[in-house]
Coordinates of C-alpha atoms in Angstrom, one line a residue:
M1 CA -0.1 0.0 0.0
S2 CA 1.4 3.3 -1.0
T3 CA 1.9 5.8 1.9
E4 CA 2.3 8.8 -0.4
G5 CA 0.0 11.5 -0.1
P6 CA -0.7 14.8 -2.0
T7 CA 2.5 16.8 -2.3
L8 CA 2.5 19.6 0.2
S9 CA 4.3 23.0 -0.7
T10 CA 7.1 23.8 1.6
E11 CA 7.3 27.3 0.5
Q12 CA 5.4 29.8 2.6
P13 CA 4.2 33.1 0.9
S14 CA 5.4 35.7 3.2
R15 CA 4.2 39.4 2.9
R16 CA 5.7 40.7 6.0
P17 CA 9.3 41.6 4.6
K18 CA 7.6 43.3 1.5
V19 CA 5.3 45.2 3.9
I20 CA 8.2 46.3 6.1
K21 CA 10.3 47.4 3.1
T22 CA 7.4 49.4 1.6
N23 CA 6.4 51.1 5.0
Q24 CA 10.2 52.1 5.4
Q25 CA 10.2 53.5 1.9
Q26 CA 6.7 55.4 2.5
V27 CA 8.3 56.8 5.9
L28 CA 11.5 57.8 3.9
L29 CA 9.2 59.6 1.3
Y30 CA 7.1 61.2 4.0
V31 CA 10.3 62.7 5.6
V32 CA 11.6 64.0 2.3
L33 CA 8.3 65.6 1.2
T34 CA 7.9 67.1 4.8
L35 CA 11.4 68.7 4.4
L36 CA 10.6 69.9 0.8
L37 CA 7.4 71.5 2.3
S38 CA 9.0 73.1 5.2
L39 CA 11.6 74.5 2.7
A40 CA 9.0 75.8 0.4
T41 CA 7.0 77.4 3.3
V42 CA 10.2 79.1 4.6
W43 CA 10.9 80.4 1.1
A44 CA 7.4 81.6 0.7
G45 CA 7.4 83.4 3.9
R46 CA 10.8 85.0 3.4
T47 CA 9.7 86.0 -0.2
L48 CA 6.4 87.6 1.3
V49 CA 8.2 89.5 4.0
H50 CA 11.0 90.7 1.7
S51 CA 8.9 91.4 -1.5
S52 CA 9.8 94.8 -2.7
E53 CA 7.5 97.6 -2.8
T54 CA 7.9 100.5 -5.2
L55 CA 7.0 104.0 -4.1
T56 CA 6.8 106.8 -6.6
F57 CA 8.4 110.1 -5.4
A58 CA 7.3 113.2 -7.3
V59 CA 10.0 115.9 -7.5
G60 CA 10.9 119.1 -9.4
A61 CA 13.9 119.5 -11.8
P62 CA 16.5 116.8 -11.9
N63 CA 19.0 119.3 -10.2
S64 CA 16.6 120.6 -7.5
D65 CA 17.0 119.9 -3.9
E66 CA 14.0 117.7 -3.7
A67 CA 15.1 115.5 -6.6
L68 CA 18.6 115.1 -5.1
F69 CA 17.2 114.1 -1.8
A70 CA 14.9 111.7 -3.4
A71 CA 17.9 110.1 -5.2
K72 CA 19.8 109.9 -1.9
L73 CA 16.7 108.2 -0.2
A74 CA 16.4 105.7 -2.9
T75 CA 20.3 104.9 -2.4
V76 CA 19.9 104.4 1.4
L77 CA 16.9 102.1 1.0
K78 CA 18.9 100.0 -1.5
N79 CA 22.0 100.0 0.7
N80 CA 20.0 98.9 3.9
A81 CA 18.5 96.0 2.0
S82 CA 15.0 97.6 2.4
R83 CA 12.0 96.1 0.7
F84 CA 11.2 99.5 -0.5
R85 CA 12.2 100.9 -3.8
I86 CA 12.0 104.6 -4.9
K87 CA 10.8 105.5 -8.4
V88 CA 11.9 109.3 -8.9
V89 CA 9.7 111.1 -11.2
N90 CA 10.8 114.6 -12.4
N91 CA 8.6 117.5 -13.1
P92 CA 9.4 121.1 -14.5
D93 CA 9.2 122.5 -10.9
N94 CA 8.1 121.6 -7.4
A95 CA 4.6 123.0 -7.7
K96 CA 3.8 120.6 -10.5
A97 CA 5.3 117.7 -8.5
V98 CA 2.8 118.5 -5.7
A99 CA 0.0 118.7 -8.1
Q100 CA 1.0 115.1 -9.2
F101 CA 1.0 114.0 -5.6
D102 CA -2.3 115.7 -5.2
R103 CA -3.6 113.6 -8.3
K104 CA -2.7 110.4 -6.3
Q105 CA 0.0 109.7 -9.0
A106 CA 2.7 109.9 -6.4
D107 CA 3.2 108.2 -3.0
L108 CA 5.8 110.8 -1.8
A109 CA 6.5 114.4 -2.3
I110 CA 8.3 117.4 -0.8
L111 CA 6.4 120.6 -0.1
R112 CA 7.0 123.9 1.5
T113 CA 4.3 125.0 3.9
D114 CA 3.6 128.2 1.9
A115 CA 2.2 125.9 -1.1
K116 CA -1.3 124.6 -1.3
V117 CA -1.1 121.5 0.7
P118 CA -3.0 118.5 -0.7
P119 CA -5.8 117.3 1.7
R120 CA -4.5 113.7 1.7
A121 CA -0.9 114.7 2.6
R122 CA 0.7 113.6 5.9
T123 CA 4.0 114.3 7.1
L124 CA 6.8 111.9 7.6
A125 CA 9.6 114.2 8.5
I126 CA 10.6 118.0 8.6
L127 CA 13.6 118.0 6.1
E128 CA 14.6 121.8 6.2
H129 CA 13.7 125.3 7.5
D130 CA 13.6 128.3 5.4
L131 CA 14.5 131.6 7.0
V132 CA 13.0 135.0 6.0
L133 CA 15.8 137.6 6.2
L134 CA 14.8 141.1 6.2
L135 CA 17.9 143.2 4.9
G136 CA 18.4 146.8 4.6
P137 CA 21.2 148.7 2.8
G138 CA 24.1 149.9 4.9
N139 CA 23.0 150.8 8.4
K140 CA 19.4 151.5 7.5
K141 CA 16.8 149.8 9.7
I142 CA 13.4 148.8 8.6
K143 CA 11.1 149.1 11.7
S144 CA 8.1 147.3 10.5
L145 CA 6.5 145.5 7.5
A146 CA 4.2 148.6 6.9
E147 CA 7.5 150.6 6.2
L148 CA 8.7 147.9 3.8
K149 CA 5.5 148.4 1.7
K150 CA 6.6 151.8 0.8
K151 CA 10.0 150.4 -0.8
K152 CA 11.1 148.7 -3.8
V153 CA 11.7 145.2 -2.6
A154 CA 14.0 142.5 -4.2
V155 CA 13.2 138.9 -3.2
L156 CA 16.3 136.8 -3.1
A157 CA 15.1 133.2 -3.4
E158 CA 15.4 130.2 -5.6
N159 CA 11.8 130.0 -7.1
E160 CA 8.9 132.2 -8.2
S161 CA 6.8 130.8 -5.3
S162 CA 8.8 132.9 -2.8
L163 CA 7.6 136.1 -4.7
A164 CA 3.9 135.3 -4.1
F165 CA 4.7 134.6 -0.5
V166 CA 6.4 137.9 0.1
R167 CA 3.4 139.7 -1.5
S168 CA 0.9 137.7 0.6
I169 CA 2.6 138.5 4.0
L170 CA 2.8 142.2 3.0
D171 CA -0.8 142.0 2.0
I172 CA -0.2 143.4 -1.4
P173 CA -2.9 142.7 -4.0
D174 CA -2.2 142.3 -7.7
G175 CA -1.8 145.8 -9.3
P176 CA 0.6 148.6 -9.4
D177 CA 1.8 148.2 -6.0
A178 CA 2.6 144.6 -6.6
T179 CA 5.1 145.5 -9.1
K180 CA 7.4 147.0 -6.4
I181 CA 8.0 143.4 -5.1
Q182 CA 10.3 141.8 -7.8
M183 CA 12.4 138.8 -8.1
A184 CA 16.0 139.4 -7.7
P185 CA 17.8 138.9 -11.1
Q186 CA 19.4 135.4 -11.5
G187 CA 22.8 135.5 -10.0
A188 CA 22.5 138.8 -8.2
T189 CA 24.4 139.4 -5.1
L190 CA 23.6 141.7 -2.1
D191 CA 26.3 144.3 -3.2
K192 CA 24.6 144.7 -6.6
L193 CA 21.1 144.6 -5.0
F194 CA 22.1 147.4 -2.6
A195 CA 23.9 149.5 -5.2
P196 CA 22.2 153.0 -5.8
S197 CA 21.7 152.2 -9.3
S198 CA 19.5 149.1 -8.7
G199 CA 16.8 151.3 -6.8
F200 CA 15.9 148.5 -4.2
G201 CA 15.3 149.9 -0.9
A202 CA 15.3 146.5 0.8
V203 CA 16.1 142.9 0.2
V204 CA 13.9 139.9 1.5
G205 CA 15.9 136.8 1.4
I206 CA 14.3 133.5 1.8
V207 CA 17.0 130.8 2.2
H208 CA 17.5 127.4 3.9
A209 CA 18.5 127.7 7.4
S210 CA 21.3 125.0 6.9
R211 CA 22.6 127.0 4.1
A212 CA 22.6 130.4 5.6
V213 CA 24.7 129.1 8.5
R214 CA 27.5 128.1 6.1
D215 CA 27.3 130.8 3.6
K216 CA 30.3 133.0 4.1
A217 CA 28.9 135.8 1.7
Y218 CA 26.9 137.4 4.5
E219 CA 30.2 137.8 6.4
Q220 CA 32.1 139.3 3.5
V221 CA 29.2 141.8 2.7
A222 CA 28.8 142.6 6.5
R223 CA 32.6 143.5 6.8
R224 CA 32.1 146.1 4.0
G225 CA 29.0 147.6 5.9
G226 CA 26.9 146.4 3.0
F227 CA 23.5 145.5 4.9
T228 CA 21.6 145.4 8.1
L229 CA 19.7 142.4 9.4
N230 CA 16.3 143.7 10.6
A231 CA 13.8 141.8 13.0
I232 CA 10.2 141.0 12.1
D233 CA 8.4 142.1 15.1
E234 CA 5.2 140.9 13.6
A235 CA 6.4 137.3 13.5
K236 CA 4.0 135.7 15.9
A237 CA 1.1 137.6 14.5
L238 CA 1.9 136.4 10.9
A239 CA 2.3 132.9 12.2
R240 CA -1.1 133.0 13.7
K241 CA -2.5 134.6 10.5
F242 CA -0.8 132.2 7.9
P243 CA -0.8 128.7 9.5
G244 CA 2.1 127.6 7.3
I245 CA 4.4 130.1 8.8
S246 CA 6.4 129.5 11.7
A247 CA 8.0 132.0 14.2
E248 CA 11.7 131.6 14.2
T249 CA 14.5 133.0 16.3
L250 CA 18.0 133.8 14.8
T251 CA 20.6 133.3 17.5
A252 CA 23.5 135.9 17.8
G253 CA 26.2 135.3 15.2
T254 CA 24.0 133.1 12.9
L255 CA 24.9 134.8 9.8
S256 CA 28.4 136.2 10.6
A257 CA 30.7 135.7 13.4
S258 CA 32.9 138.8 12.7
P259 CA 31.2 141.1 12.7
E260 CA 28.5 139.3 14.7
I261 CA 25.2 139.3 12.6
P262 CA 22.8 139.5 14.5
D263 CA 24.3 140.9 17.4
D264 CA 21.6 139.4 19.7
D265 CA 18.7 136.9 19.4
L266 CA 16.4 138.2 16.7
D267 CA 12.7 137.3 15.7
T268 CA 11.8 136.4 12.2
I269 CA 9.5 134.2 10.3
G270 CA 10.2 130.9 8.5
L271 CA 8.8 128.0 6.4
E272 CA 9.2 124.3 6.5
W273 CA 10.1 121.7 3.9
L274 CA 8.1 118.6 4.6
L275 CA 8.4 115.1 3.3
V276 CA 4.7 114.0 2.8
A277 CA 3.2 110.7 2.1
Q278 CA -0.5 109.8 1.0
S279 CA -2.7 109.3 3.9
K280 CA -3.7 105.9 2.8
M281 CA -0.2 104.6 2.9
S282 CA 0.0 101.8 5.4
L283 CA 1.2 102.4 9.0
T284 CA 4.0 100.0 8.6
T285 CA 5.3 101.5 5.4
A286 CA 5.0 105.1 6.6
G287 CA 6.7 104.0 9.9
E288 CA 9.6 102.2 8.1
L289 CA 10.3 105.2 5.9
A290 CA 10.2 107.6 8.9
R291 CA 12.7 105.4 10.8
T292 CA 15.0 105.2 7.6
V293 CA 15.0 108.9 7.3
Y294 CA 15.6 109.5 11.0
E295 CA 18.2 106.9 11.4
N296 CA 20.2 107.9 8.2
K297 CA 20.3 111.7 8.5
S298 CA 24.0 111.9 7.8
E299 CA 23.6 110.1 4.5
L300 CA 20.6 112.0 3.3
G301 CA 21.9 115.6 3.8
L302 CA 23.0 117.3 0.7
D303 CA 26.4 119.1 0.0
S304 CA 24.2 122.5 -0.3
G305 CA 23.1 122.0 3.3
F306 CA 19.5 120.8 2.5
A307 CA 18.1 118.2 4.8
T308 CA 21.1 118.1 7.1
R309 CA 19.1 118.9 10.1
I310 CA 16.1 116.6 9.8
E311 CA 13.6 116.8 12.5
P312 CA 10.6 114.6 13.4
A313 CA 7.2 115.5 12.1
S314 CA 5.1 117.4 14.5
V315 CA 2.7 115.0 16.1
E316 CA 0.4 117.8 17.6
K317 CA -3.2 117.7 16.3
D318 CA -3.0 121.4 15.4
A319 CA 0.1 120.9 13.1
Y320 CA -0.3 122.7 9.8
V321 CA 0.2 119.2 8.1
M322 CA -0.6 116.3 10.2
A323 CA 2.1 113.6 10.9
H324 CA 1.2 110.3 9.3
Q325 CA 0.0 107.9 11.9
G326 CA 2.8 105.5 11.0
A327 CA 5.4 108.2 11.6
A328 CA 3.8 109.4 14.6
D329 CA 3.8 105.8 16.1
Y330 CA 7.4 105.6 15.5
I331 CA 8.2 109.0 17.0
N332 CA 6.1 108.3 20.1
D333 CA 7.8 104.9 20.3
D334 CA 4.4 103.3 19.9
T335 CA 5.5 101.3 17.0
K336 CA 4.5 97.5 17.7
S337 CA 6.9 94.9 17.1
F338 CA 6.3 92.0 14.7
M339 CA 5.0 89.8 17.7
D340 CA 2.8 92.5 19.2
K341 CA 1.1 93.0 15.8
Y342 CA 0.7 89.3 14.9
S343 CA 0.9 87.4 18.0
D344 CA -2.8 86.7 18.3
L345 CA -2.9 85.8 14.5
M346 CA 0.2 83.6 15.0
Y347 CA -1.5 81.6 17.9
L348 CA -4.7 81.3 15.9
G349 CA -2.7 80.2 12.7
A350 CA -0.6 77.7 14.7
A351 CA -3.8 76.1 16.1
A352 CA -5.4 76.1 12.7
L353 CA -2.3 74.7 11.1
S354 CA -2.1 72.0 13.8
V355 CA -5.5 70.8 13.0
I356 CA -5.1 71.0 9.4
G357 CA -1.6 69.3 9.6
S358 CA -3.2 66.4 11.6
I359 CA -5.9 66.0 9.0
F360 CA -3.3 65.9 6.1
A361 CA -1.1 63.6 8.1
A362 CA -3.8 61.2 8.5
I363 CA -4.9 61.3 4.9
Y364 CA -1.4 61.0 3.7
A365 CA -0.9 58.0 6.0
K366 CA -4.1 56.4 5.0
I367 CA -3.2 56.8 1.2
T368 CA 0.6 56.1 1.1
R369 CA 1.3 53.8 4.1
I370 CA 0.2 50.2 4.3
A371 CA -2.0 49.5 7.2
P372 CA -0.8 47.1 9.9
E373 CA -2.4 43.6 9.5
K374 CA -4.6 42.5 12.1
A375 CA -3.5 39.5 14.2
S376 CA -6.9 37.9 13.7
E377 CA -6.3 37.9 9.8
L378 CA -3.4 35.4 10.3
A379 CA -5.7 32.9 11.9
T380 CA -7.2 32.2 8.5
A381 CA -3.6 31.0 7.4
I382 CA -3.4 28.8 10.5
L383 CA -6.7 27.2 9.9
D384 CA -5.6 26.4 6.4
I385 CA -2.6 24.6 7.8
G386 CA -5.0 22.8 10.0
E387 CA -7.3 21.5 7.0
R388 CA -4.2 20.2 5.4
I389 CA -3.2 18.0 8.4
E390 CA -5.3 15.2 7.6
H391 CA -3.7 15.0 4.1
A392 CA -0.3 14.5 5.6
H393 CA 0.4 10.8 5.2
S394 CA 4.1 11.0 6.2
L395 CA 6.1 12.5 9.2
D396 CA 8.1 14.5 6.6
Q397 CA 4.9 16.2 5.2
L398 CA 3.8 16.8 8.8
E399 CA 7.1 18.5 9.5
C400 CA 6.6 20.8 6.6
L401 CA 3.3 21.9 8.0
Q402 CA 4.9 22.3 11.4
D403 CA 7.7 24.6 10.0
E404 CA 4.8 26.5 8.1
L405 CA 2.9 27.1 11.4
E406 CA 6.1 28.2 13.1
G407 CA 6.9 30.5 10.5
I408 CA 3.5 32.3 10.7
L409 CA 4.2 32.5 14.5
R410 CA 7.6 34.0 14.0
G411 CA 6.2 36.5 11.3
A412 CA 3.6 37.5 13.9
V413 CA 6.1 38.1 16.6
I414 CA 8.3 40.2 14.2
G415 CA 5.2 42.2 13.0
L416 CA 4.0 42.9 16.4
R417 CA 7.4 44.4 17.3
D418 CA 7.8 46.6 14.1
G419 CA 4.2 47.7 14.0
T420 CA 3.3 45.9 10.7
I421 CA 0.8 43.7 12.7
S422 CA -1.7 45.1 15.2
T423 CA -2.9 43.4 18.4
D424 CA -6.3 43.5 17.1
G425 CA -7.6 39.6 17.2
L426 CA -4.6 38.5 19.0
D427 CA -6.6 36.2 21.0
T428 CA -8.1 34.7 18.0
F429 CA -4.7 34.1 16.7
K430 CA -3.3 32.5 19.9
L431 CA -6.6 30.0 20.0
G432 CA -5.9 29.1 16.3
Y433 CA -2.3 28.5 16.7
E434 CA -2.8 26.3 19.8
F435 CA -5.6 24.3 18.1
V436 CA -3.5 23.7 14.9
R437 CA -0.4 22.9 16.9
D438 CA -2.1 20.2 18.9
E439 CA -3.7 18.8 15.9
I440 CA -0.2 18.4 14.4
G441 CA 0.9 16.6 17.6
M442 CA -2.0 14.3 17.4
R443 CA -1.4 13.6 13.8
R444 CA 2.2 12.9 14.4
D445 CA 1.3 10.4 17.2
Y446 CA -1.2 8.7 14.9
L447 CA 1.4 8.4 12.0
K448 CA 4.0 7.0 14.4
R449 CA 1.6 4.3 15.8
H450 CA 0.6 3.2 12.3
A451 CA 4.1 3.2 11.0
G452 CA 5.0 0.6 13.9
E453 CA 2.1 -1.7 12.9
A454 CA 3.0 -1.6 9.4
E455 CA 6.6 -2.6 10.0
K456 CA 5.5 -5.5 12.4
A457 CA 3.2 -6.6 9.5
A458 CA 5.8 -6.6 6.9
S459 CA 8.4 -8.8 9.0
P460 CA 8.9 -12.8 8.3
S461 CA 7.1 -15.1 10.6
H462 CA 8.5 -18.0 12.7
D463 CA 5.8 -20.7 12.2
D464 CA 5.8 -24.5 12.9
S465 CA 6.4 -25.5 9.4
N466 CA 10.0 -24.5 9.4
V467 CA 10.4 -26.4 12.6
V468 CA 9.0 -29.5 11.0
V469 CA 11.5 -29.3 8.2
V470 CA 14.4 -29.1 10.4
K471 CA 13.2 -31.9 12.6
T472 CA 12.8 -34.1 9.4
A473 CA 16.2 -33.4 8.2
Q474 CA 17.7 -34.3 11.6
S475 CA 15.8 -37.7 11.6
A476 CA 17.1 -38.5 8.2

C-alpha cells in the first residue's frame, strides 16, 4: 500500500518583509516631502516678507534739492536692503510735483508750507527750515512791514513761489503796488542789489537755514558795511494769520561771526520743507520710511546743506500738516513689534495649522502607508494549515506543516514588534495557533503508531512448518 499523499508545498508566501520594506520607503518619502514642504514654506514666507514695494516720489527738476534728496533716499533704502524701492519722477518744478501728488499719481513728495497742501498729505519728517531775512542797505533799519510796503523790494530766493509768499505776508494785492516787489535777477548778489543804481530799498531773502549758517557771503558783505539785518516784530502775528508760517529765532552770530550778525537773538519768520506721504499709505510703510529717514540723517543731507538737520514730524493735532500715523507711532515709540502685531494671529494660525496638519497627515498615511495587518487575519492561514493536516500521510509532510505554522508565529512576533501587525484579534490568533499545534501533535502520534504496525506486519513469521522441516532433516 502506497503511503505517498498529495505533495505539500514547503514554500510559505510571506508578505511581511515586503510590507516592512514598503513602509520604510513610505516613511522615507514622507520625511523627504515634509522637508521639501518646510523649505517651500520658509521660502514663501521669506519672499513675502522681503517682497519689494515700489514707491513713486514726485519731485521738481533733476538738479533741484527735492530731486537730489529723493535720489539719496533711494540709495539709502537700497544699501539697507530695504524692501522699498523709490521711483523718482521729475517735473518742471516742485509745484507741478505737488500737483502730481495731489492727483494720487505719487506716494511721496516734498512741499514747502507756503504751498497749497493736498488734503491727503501726511508728514513723515521735517527736512528743512527756510528763514526770511529782512535786509536793509548799509545801516538803514526797517522798523516794520508797513514801512517795507513803501519800498522797492527784491526777493532773493530760488523759485518764483517765494515772490507770491512775500506779497501775501505784506498783504499787497495784484496791481501797480505789486510790481514794487520783484524777484532778484538770476545770480544777483547783495552788493549789486544794494547799489544805488538798482533802486531797491530792501531785500527779503528766503534761504535754507542750513545754507545760511555756512554761507560766508553774508560775512564778507557785512565787513564792508553792506547791509543791516532787521527783526520782523510781527512774526508771531504772521504765524497766527498764516498757518504755514512759523515764528523763528535767529541766534546771535548766525549769519556772521565777525562782525556778529545778528548781534543778539532776533525774531523772524520761516517756512518748513516737509516730506509727505499719502494718507492711505500703510502704517507699516510710513513707519519704516520715517525710521529710515531719522536713522540715516547724515547720509541724506545734501552738500548744499539741504536736509542736514532733519527733524521729526510734528505729532500735535493742530500741526499745519498732520503727521502720518505710522510716523507718529514711531516718533512716540508706539510702534508695535512683529510679535505685538501678529501674536494673536500667529496663535490662531498655529492652532489652525495643527488641526489641518493632523488631518493631512492622517490622509497621507491612509493613502500612502500600508495599514498594519490584524493578528486575527493570520488565523485564516493557521486554519488553512489545520485543514491540510489530514492530508499529511508521512512525518516529513507533517514537519513541513509544522515549519509553516512556526513561520507564521515567527512573522507574527516580528510584525507585532515593528508595527506591521496590530494586536487586534490576537486572542483569536493564539487560539488558532494552539488548536493547529495540538492537531499536528495528534497527527504525528497517529502516524508514528500506524508506522509501527506496518513494520510489524511486513517482517517474516517463525511458524511451525519451518520447525518440522528441520526436525525431518535431523531424523534422516
